[in-house]
Amino acid sequence: MLVVKAAGAEIRQEWCDHFAGLLPDLAARSFDAPDIRDEEVTYALVWEPDPGWLARFPKLRAIFSLGAGVEHITADPTWPRHVPLVRMGSEETGQRMGEYVAWACLSLLRDARDFALAQAERRWDYKVGDATAQDVQVGIMGMGRLGGAAVPMLRGLGFPVAGWSRSPKVVEGAICFAGPEELDAFLAETRILVCLLPATPETERIVDAALLAKLPRGAAVVNAGRGSNLVTADLIAALDSGHLSGAVLDVFDREPLPAENPLWSHPKVTVTPHVASIARRRERARFVAGAIRDFEAGRPLPNLYHPDRGY
Ligand code: NDP
Ligand code: OXD
């Protein structure tokens, strides 16, 4: 049996309906269905499971995260660590993140925030920036599955692209940097910094005043990784001093972003409500069903969480 823990009864039903079509031999149930017997549960698809809940199922074979981030599961000290944990890896997650990053970079390049403010005041704010995409290197911090998906889209728009990751890699169309020792070289040429890092102890508050100071003057920041990657006060200070020219933010320490947060009204900040890459449920269900089919046939699970790396 596959149990689904997601917000909203209708949404859980939709997940179960997708699985009924995709995996007809596996019963799929909402986590609150009355007929679930704990020892029958072999798979769980979850977002923010209550602490202790996953540990109830003695025959659990794999846990699937509804999202690419898994800190909503690993924050539970009792989550069953011996059970493989699969991060969401649908193709559409990459497509949508690529679209968001491309949109954010173009918005920053073409002063979209300024024009939105001017329009709200019916003000003809005639100005044409000097740079084209070809002059603006985008640096992706976290050149993983989603960062990699953004590369061809950015390249197609003309942006030179660089990436920074934990381990060295080769990505077509991008200059690749890795590890703390290559971070400064990566930052020095980055005109738009795109953060797509997971939430781990190592990445917590990594984008702080010291890091921002290493970007060229006039650079901009996009954060679609996690709110914990960024020191918001340091970002605001760098925007106010003129060191940074703008920011597009999708993820925050507290979500929904509280109404009193200064980011909402900052003239150089565009806020989106954690929507950068929410793939359709049908597409995510396809990914999970394919992974379960492979696993049952003795093939490895994709996109596994590694406890030693923390993501
Ligand atoms: P991946 O695991 O594929 O990529 C993570 C990348 O971060 C990898 O390149 C990894 O390096 C790098 N990384 C991790 N830790 C460090 C470190 N300490 N120093 C340098 N690089 C590091 O994950 P995804 O691309 O699938 O997802 C990334 C994150 O995006 C998710 O964890 C989630 O937080 C966020 N996300 C946000 C969404 C939104 O809607 N806003 C939607 C989906 C995801 P290496 O390649 O060497 O492993
Ligand atoms: C995710 C997210 O982790 O939506 O997939 O942020």
GROMACS .gro file of C-alpha atoms and ligand atoms in nm:
model
  365
    1MET     CA    1   0.000   0.000   0.000
    2LEU     CA    2   0.108   0.358  -0.078
    3VAL     CA    3  -0.005   0.626   0.169
    4VAL     CA    4  -0.022   0.991   0.069
    5LYS     CA    5   0.028   1.272   0.320
    6ALA     CA    6  -0.035   1.607   0.150
    7ALA     CA    7  -0.240   1.914   0.247
    8GLY     CA    8  -0.612   1.898   0.162
    9ALA     CA    9  -0.848   1.600   0.127
   10GLU     CA   10  -0.927   1.677  -0.239
   11ILE     CA   11  -0.560   1.698  -0.326
   12ARG     CA   12  -0.489   1.367  -0.154
   13GLN     CA   13  -0.776   1.212  -0.349
   14GLU     CA   14  -0.629   1.344  -0.672
   15TRP     CA   15  -0.295   1.181  -0.589
   16CYS     CA   16  -0.471   0.850  -0.515
   17ASP     CA   17  -0.664   0.872  -0.844
   18HIS     CA   18  -0.340   0.922  -1.039
   19PHE     CA   19  -0.183   0.621  -0.870
   20ALA     CA   20  -0.493   0.405  -0.933
   21GLY     CA   21  -0.431   0.463  -1.306
   22LEU     CA   22  -0.052   0.434  -1.294
   23LEU     CA   23  -0.009   0.148  -1.046
   24PRO     CA   24  -0.336  -0.048  -1.051
   25ASP     CA   25  -0.188  -0.332  -0.842
   26LEU     CA   26  -0.086  -0.104  -0.554
   27ALA     CA   27  -0.356   0.037  -0.325
   28ALA     CA   28  -0.310   0.414  -0.273
   29ARG     CA   29  -0.474   0.577   0.029
   30SER     CA   30  -0.489   0.917   0.191
   31PHE     CA   31  -0.300   0.903   0.523
   32ASP     CA   32  -0.625   0.954   0.717
   33ALA     CA   33  -0.822   0.671   0.548
   34PRO     CA   34  -0.984   0.452   0.813
   35ASP     CA   35  -0.884   0.121   0.652
   36ILE     CA   36  -0.503   0.164   0.671
   37ARG     CA   37  -0.325  -0.104   0.870
   38ASP     CA   38   0.027   0.013   0.956
   39GLU     CA   39   0.190  -0.318   0.859
   40GLU     CA   40   0.039  -0.298   0.509
   41VAL     CA   41   0.210   0.030   0.423
   42THR     CA   42   0.512  -0.022   0.194
   43TYR     CA   43   0.548   0.326   0.036
   44ALA     CA   44   0.478   0.680   0.161
   45LEU     CA   45   0.454   0.998  -0.046
   46VAL     CA   46   0.472   1.291   0.192
   47TRP     CA   47   0.498   1.663   0.255
   48GLU     CA   48   0.561   1.770   0.614
   49PRO     CA   49   0.467   1.444   0.785
   50ASP     CA   50   0.393   1.481   1.157
   51PRO     CA   51   0.693   1.386   1.373
   52GLY     CA   52   0.678   1.014   1.453
   53TRP     CA   53   0.426   0.931   1.181
   54LEU     CA   54   0.664   0.763   0.932
   55ALA     CA   55   0.816   0.552   1.210
   56ARG     CA   56   0.480   0.374   1.253
   57PHE     CA   57   0.511   0.163   0.941
   58PRO     CA   58   0.725  -0.149   1.004
   59LYS     CA   59   0.727  -0.262   0.639
   60LEU     CA   60   0.802   0.073   0.475
   61ARG     CA   61   1.027   0.015   0.168
   62ALA     CA   62   1.071   0.373   0.041
   63ILE     CA   63   0.969   0.728   0.129
   64PHE     CA   64   0.900   0.976  -0.152
   65SER     CA   65   0.916   1.350  -0.091
   66LEU     CA   66   0.651   1.557  -0.266
   67GLY     CA   67   0.924   1.814  -0.329
   68ALA     CA   68   1.291   1.816  -0.422
   69GLY     CA   69   1.379   1.945  -0.075
   70VAL     CA   70   1.354   1.686   0.204
   71GLU     CA   71   1.418   1.888   0.518
   72HIS     CA   72   1.044   1.869   0.592
   73ILE     CA   73   1.104   1.494   0.649
   74THR     CA   74   1.455   1.484   0.796
   75ALA     CA   75   1.363   1.748   1.056
   76ASP     CA   76   1.171   1.467   1.233
   77PRO     CA   77   1.429   1.303   1.463
   78THR     CA   78   1.236   0.975   1.443
   79TRP     CA   79   1.216   0.942   1.066
   80PRO     CA   80   1.322   0.588   0.969
   81ARG     CA   81   1.675   0.642   0.838
   82HIS     CA   82   1.713   0.283   0.719
   83VAL     CA   83   1.438   0.344   0.460
   84PRO     CA   84   1.549   0.498   0.126
   85LEU     CA   85   1.428   0.856   0.084
   86VAL     CA   86   1.362   0.973  -0.274
   87ARG     CA   87   1.368   1.345  -0.361
   88MET     CA   88   1.113   1.458  -0.619
   89GLY     CA   89   1.277   1.439  -0.958
   90SER     CA   90   1.006   1.475  -1.221
   91GLU     CA   91   1.117   1.618  -1.556
   92GLU     CA   92   0.864   1.893  -1.513
   93THR     CA   93   1.028   2.013  -1.191
   94GLY     CA   94   1.339   2.092  -1.397
   95GLN     CA   95   1.142   2.254  -1.678
   96ARG     CA   96   0.955   2.481  -1.439
   97MET     CA   97   1.263   2.580  -1.242
   98GLY     CA   98   1.441   2.660  -1.568
   99GLU     CA   99   1.149   2.880  -1.670
  100TYR     CA  100   1.149   3.059  -1.335
  101VAL     CA  101   1.524   3.124  -1.340
  102ALA     CA  102   1.507   3.250  -1.700
  103TRP     CA  103   1.212   3.478  -1.612
  104ALA     CA  104   1.389   3.612  -1.301
  105CYS     CA  105   1.712   3.683  -1.489
  106LEU     CA  106   1.530   3.859  -1.773
  107SER     CA  107   1.325   4.059  -1.519
  108LEU     CA  108   1.643   4.178  -1.353
  109LEU     CA  109   1.813   4.250  -1.685
  110ARG     CA  110   1.515   4.449  -1.815
  111ASP     CA  111   1.431   4.638  -1.489
  112ALA     CA  112   1.088   4.476  -1.456
  113ARG     CA  113   1.048   4.583  -1.091
  114ASP     CA  114   1.109   4.952  -1.180
  115PHE     CA  115   0.852   4.938  -1.460
  116ALA     CA  116   0.595   4.767  -1.235
  117LEU     CA  117   0.638   5.043  -0.974
  118ALA     CA  118   0.615   5.313  -1.241
  119GLN     CA  119   0.304   5.156  -1.392
  120ALA     CA  120   0.134   5.145  -1.052
  121GLU     CA  121   0.186   5.526  -1.042
  122ARG     CA  122   0.097   5.580  -1.413
  123ARG     CA  123   0.451   5.711  -1.461
  124TRP     CA  124   0.628   5.696  -1.804
  125ASP     CA  125   0.968   5.587  -1.672
  126TYR     CA  126   1.162   5.591  -2.001
  127LYS     CA  127   1.493   5.413  -1.965
  128VAL     CA  128   1.683   5.153  -2.160
  129GLY     CA  129   1.955   4.954  -1.986
  130ASP     CA  130   2.296   4.928  -2.144
  131ALA     CA  131   2.357   4.554  -2.109
  132THR     CA  132   2.213   4.268  -2.309
  133ALA     CA  133   2.197   3.913  -2.175
  134GLN     CA  134   2.527   3.843  -2.348
  135ASP     CA  135   2.701   4.087  -2.110
  136VAL     CA  136   2.556   3.940  -1.791
  137GLN     CA  137   2.700   3.617  -1.650
  138VAL     CA  138   2.454   3.414  -1.446
  139GLY     CA  139   2.616   3.215  -1.165
  140ILE     CA  140   2.412   2.925  -1.034
  141MET     CA  141   2.498   2.822  -0.677
  142GLY     CA  142   2.382   2.463  -0.661
  143MET     CA  143   2.446   2.324  -1.007
  144GLY     CA  144   2.239   2.010  -0.948
  145ARG     CA  145   1.939   1.872  -1.130
  146LEU     CA  146   1.745   2.200  -1.128
  147GLY     CA  147   2.046   2.423  -1.189
  148GLY     CA  148   2.142   2.200  -1.480
  149ALA     CA  149   1.791   2.231  -1.625
  150ALA     CA  150   1.821   2.610  -1.621
  151VAL     CA  151   2.148   2.617  -1.819
  152PRO     CA  152   2.014   2.557  -2.174
  153MET     CA  153   1.729   2.803  -2.120
  154LEU     CA  154   1.965   3.076  -2.001
  155ARG     CA  155   2.210   3.001  -2.280
  156GLY     CA  156   1.925   3.019  -2.530
  157LEU     CA  157   1.857   3.373  -2.410
  158GLY     CA  158   2.222   3.465  -2.454
  159PHE     CA  159   2.337   3.467  -2.090
  160PRO     CA  160   2.684   3.325  -2.022
  161VAL     CA  161   2.641   3.073  -1.737
  162ALA     CA  162   2.864   2.948  -1.457
  163GLY     CA  163   2.781   2.696  -1.187
  164TRP     CA  164   2.911   2.616  -0.841
  165SER     CA  165   2.861   2.285  -0.666
  166ARG     CA  166   3.010   2.071  -0.391
  167SER     CA  167   3.177   1.824  -0.627
  168PRO     CA  168   3.347   1.907  -0.960
  169LYS     CA  169   3.140   1.850  -1.273
  170VAL     CA  170   3.117   1.912  -1.643
  171VAL     CA  171   2.796   2.075  -1.768
  172GLU     CA  172   2.760   2.163  -2.134
  173GLY     CA  173   2.721   2.538  -2.179
  174ALA     CA  174   2.843   2.632  -1.830
  175ILE     CA  175   3.179   2.708  -1.669
  176CYS     CA  176   3.189   2.492  -1.359
  177PHE     CA  177   3.338   2.571  -1.019
  178ALA     CA  178   3.336   2.349  -0.711
  179GLY     CA  179   3.401   2.365  -0.340
  180PRO     CA  180   3.486   2.650  -0.104
  181GLU     CA  181   3.825   2.703  -0.270
  182GLU     CA  182   3.664   2.799  -0.604
  183LEU     CA  183   3.377   3.004  -0.465
  184ASP     CA  184   3.549   3.343  -0.485
  185ALA     CA  185   3.648   3.294  -0.851
  186PHE     CA  186   3.287   3.194  -0.928
  187LEU     CA  187   3.146   3.502  -0.750
  188ALA     CA  188   3.391   3.749  -0.905
  189GLU     CA  189   3.239   3.707  -1.255
  190THR     CA  190   2.876   3.659  -1.148
  191ARG     CA  191   2.638   3.943  -1.239
  192ILE     CA  192   2.322   3.753  -1.143
  193LEU     CA  193   2.363   3.504  -0.858
  194VAL     CA  194   2.098   3.231  -0.864
  195CYS     CA  195   2.077   3.024  -0.546
  196LEU     CA  196   1.940   2.673  -0.596
  197LEU     CA  197   2.103   2.511  -0.296
  198PRO     CA  198   1.931   2.261  -0.065
  199ALA     CA  199   1.886   2.339   0.306
  200THR     CA  200   2.176   2.173   0.490
  201PRO     CA  201   2.395   2.279   0.783
  202GLU     CA  202   2.667   2.375   0.529
  203THR     CA  203   2.440   2.593   0.316
  204GLU     CA  204   2.264   2.765   0.607
  205ARG     CA  205   2.307   3.146   0.571
  206ILE     CA  206   2.579   3.091   0.308
  207VAL     CA  207   2.460   3.400   0.116
  208ASP     CA  208   2.562   3.662   0.372
  209ALA     CA  209   2.726   4.006   0.370
  210ALA     CA  210   3.075   3.861   0.315
  211LEU     CA  211   2.963   3.656   0.015
  212LEU     CA  212   2.758   3.938  -0.137
  213ALA     CA  213   3.058   4.172  -0.107
  214LYS     CA  214   3.249   3.939  -0.344
  215LEU     CA  215   2.997   3.995  -0.625
  216PRO     CA  216   3.071   4.279  -0.869
  217ARG     CA  217   2.900   4.610  -0.789
  218GLY     CA  218   2.553   4.622  -0.948
  219ALA     CA  219   2.502   4.244  -0.933
  220ALA     CA  220   2.162   4.093  -0.854
  221VAL     CA  221   2.040   3.790  -0.659
  222VAL     CA  222   1.774   3.526  -0.723
  223ASN     CA  223   1.688   3.283  -0.442
  224ALA     CA  224   1.473   2.984  -0.531
  225GLY     CA  225   1.657   2.731  -0.313
  226ARG     CA  226   1.558   2.778   0.050
  227GLY     CA  227   1.508   3.081   0.274
  228SER     CA  228   1.773   2.943   0.511
  229ASN     CA  229   2.039   2.987   0.240
  230LEU     CA  230   2.020   3.367   0.275
  231VAL     CA  231   2.074   3.635   0.543
  232THR     CA  232   1.786   3.863   0.452
  233ALA     CA  233   1.915   4.162   0.650
  234ASP     CA  234   2.248   4.141   0.466
  235LEU     CA  235   2.069   4.130   0.131
  236ILE     CA  236   1.863   4.437   0.217
  237ALA     CA  237   2.174   4.624   0.336
  238ALA     CA  238   2.355   4.542   0.008
  239LEU     CA  239   2.053   4.660  -0.195
  240ASP     CA  240   2.023   4.981   0.008
  241SER     CA  241   2.394   5.062  -0.022
  242GLY     CA  242   2.374   5.026  -0.402
  243HIS     CA  243   2.615   4.731  -0.408
  244LEU     CA  244   2.332   4.512  -0.539
  245SER     CA  245   2.085   4.630  -0.802
  246GLY     CA  246   1.794   4.393  -0.741
  247ALA     CA  247   1.665   4.063  -0.611
  248VAL     CA  248   1.399   3.809  -0.700
  249LEU     CA  249   1.304   3.590  -0.405
  250ASP     CA  250   1.079   3.283  -0.402
  251VAL     CA  251   1.171   3.122  -0.068
  252PHE     CA  252   1.179   3.268   0.283
  253ASP     CA  253   1.255   3.178   0.643
  254ARG     CA  254   0.887   3.206   0.724
  255GLU     CA  255   0.627   3.115   0.465
  256PRO     CA  256   0.388   3.272   0.395
  257LEU     CA  257   0.615   3.577   0.420
  258PRO     CA  258   0.465   3.785   0.706
  259ALA     CA  259   0.284   4.101   0.594
  260GLU     CA  260   0.516   4.323   0.798
  261ASN     CA  261   0.834   4.189   0.631
  262PRO     CA  262   1.022   4.476   0.459
  263LEU     CA  263   1.089   4.262   0.152
  264TRP     CA  264   0.727   4.305   0.039
  265SER     CA  265   0.764   4.674  -0.029
  266HIS     CA  266   1.133   4.701  -0.111
  267PRO     CA  267   1.164   4.885  -0.445
  268LYS     CA  268   1.442   4.655  -0.563
  269VAL     CA  269   1.284   4.325  -0.459
  270THR     CA  270   1.038   4.103  -0.643
  271VAL     CA  271   0.865   3.850  -0.417
  272THR     CA  272   0.701   3.531  -0.544
  273PRO     CA  273   0.519   3.293  -0.306
  274HIS     CA  274   0.733   2.974  -0.330
  275VAL     CA  275   0.605   2.887  -0.675
  276ALA     CA  276   0.928   2.860  -0.872
  277SER     CA  277   0.884   2.496  -0.955
  278ILE     CA  278   0.568   2.320  -0.846
  279ALA     CA  279   0.520   2.043  -1.102
  280ARG     CA  280   0.172   1.914  -1.177
  281ARG     CA  281   0.063   1.629  -0.951
  282ARG     CA  282   0.010   1.403  -1.254
  283GLU     CA  283   0.375   1.451  -1.357
  284ARG     CA  284   0.506   1.394  -1.007
  285ALA     CA  285   0.288   1.083  -0.971
  286ARG     CA  286   0.440   0.950  -1.296
  287PHE     CA  287   0.789   0.994  -1.151
  288VAL     CA  288   0.694   0.813  -0.828
  289ALA     CA  289   0.512   0.532  -1.011
  290GLY     CA  290   0.810   0.482  -1.244
  291ALA     CA  291   1.046   0.467  -0.946
  292ILE     CA  292   0.826   0.213  -0.765
  293ARG     CA  293   0.800  -0.004  -1.077
  294ASP     CA  294   1.179   0.002  -1.119
  295PHE     CA  295   1.237  -0.070  -0.750
  296GLU     CA  296   0.995  -0.365  -0.753
  297ALA     CA  297   1.181  -0.498  -1.058
  298GLY     CA  298   1.511  -0.484  -0.867
  299ARG     CA  299   1.645  -0.164  -1.025
  300PRO     CA  300   1.782   0.123  -0.810
  301LEU     CA  301   1.569   0.412  -0.685
  302PRO     CA  302   1.645   0.750  -0.848
  303ASN     CA  303   1.741   1.081  -0.683
  304LEU     CA  304   1.815   0.937  -0.340
  305TYR     CA  305   1.884   1.148  -0.032
  306HIS     CA  306   2.234   1.087   0.107
  307PRO     CA  307   2.246   1.132   0.487
  308ASP     CA  308   2.621   1.206   0.482
  309ARG     CA  309   2.572   1.499   0.238
  310GLY     CA  310   2.245   1.615   0.398
  311TYR     CA  311   2.060   1.637   0.065
  312NDP     P1  312   2.031   1.857  -0.635
  312NDP     O1  313   2.069   1.774  -0.520
  312NDP     O2  314   2.024   1.794  -0.769
  312NDP     O3  315   2.132   1.981  -0.646
  312NDP     C1  316   2.182   2.047  -0.534
  312NDP     C2  317   2.309   2.118  -0.577
  312NDP     O4  318   2.360   2.191  -0.466
  312NDP     C3  319   2.419   2.021  -0.622
  312NDP     O5  320   2.487   2.075  -0.731
  312NDP     C4  321   2.510   2.017  -0.500
  312NDP     O6  322   2.644   1.984  -0.531
  312NDP     C5  323   2.498   2.159  -0.452
  312NDP     N1  324   2.539   2.170  -0.312
  312NDP     C6  325   2.482   2.116  -0.202
  312NDP     N2  326   2.550   2.149  -0.091
  312NDP     C7  327   2.654   2.226  -0.133
  312NDP     C8  328   2.760   2.290  -0.068
  312NDP     N3  329   2.776   2.281   0.066
  312NDP     N4  330   2.849   2.360  -0.140
  312NDP     C9  331   2.835   2.368  -0.275
  312NDP     N5  332   2.734   2.310  -0.345
  312NDP    C10  333   2.647   2.240  -0.273
  312NDP     O7  334   1.892   1.924  -0.597
  312NDP     P2  335   1.786   1.992  -0.694
  312NDP     O8  336   1.858   2.066  -0.799
  312NDP     O9  337   1.685   1.891  -0.734
  312NDP    O10  338   1.712   2.094  -0.594
  312NDP    C11  339   1.784   2.196  -0.529
  312NDP    C12  340   1.700   2.265  -0.427
  312NDP    O11  341   1.605   2.350  -0.490
  312NDP    C13  342   1.612   2.176  -0.338
  312NDP    O12  343   1.685   2.116  -0.235
  312NDP    C14  344   1.511   2.275  -0.285
  312NDP    O13  345   1.563   2.337  -0.170
  312NDP    C15  346   1.502   2.379  -0.397
  312NDP     N6  347   1.374   2.374  -0.467
  312NDP    C16  348   1.295   2.486  -0.467
  312NDP    C17  349   1.176   2.487  -0.535
  312NDP    C18  350   1.092   2.609  -0.541
  312NDP    O14  351   0.978   2.602  -0.593
  312NDP     N7  352   1.140   2.723  -0.495
  312NDP    C19  353   1.127   2.368  -0.606
  312NDP    C20  354   1.218   2.258  -0.602
  312NDP    C21  355   1.336   2.262  -0.533
  312NDP     P3  356   2.682   1.841  -0.598
  312NDP    O15  357   2.636   1.852  -0.741
  312NDP    O16  358   2.829   1.834  -0.586
  312NDP    O17  359   2.607   1.737  -0.521
  313OXD     C1  360   1.054   2.156  -0.338
  313OXD     C2  361   0.984   2.283  -0.325
  313OXD     O1  362   1.141   2.127  -0.255
  313OXD     O2  363   0.871   2.294  -0.374
  313OXD     O3  364   1.023   2.082  -0.433
  313OXD     O4  365   1.040   2.377  -0.270
   0.00000   0.00000   0.00000
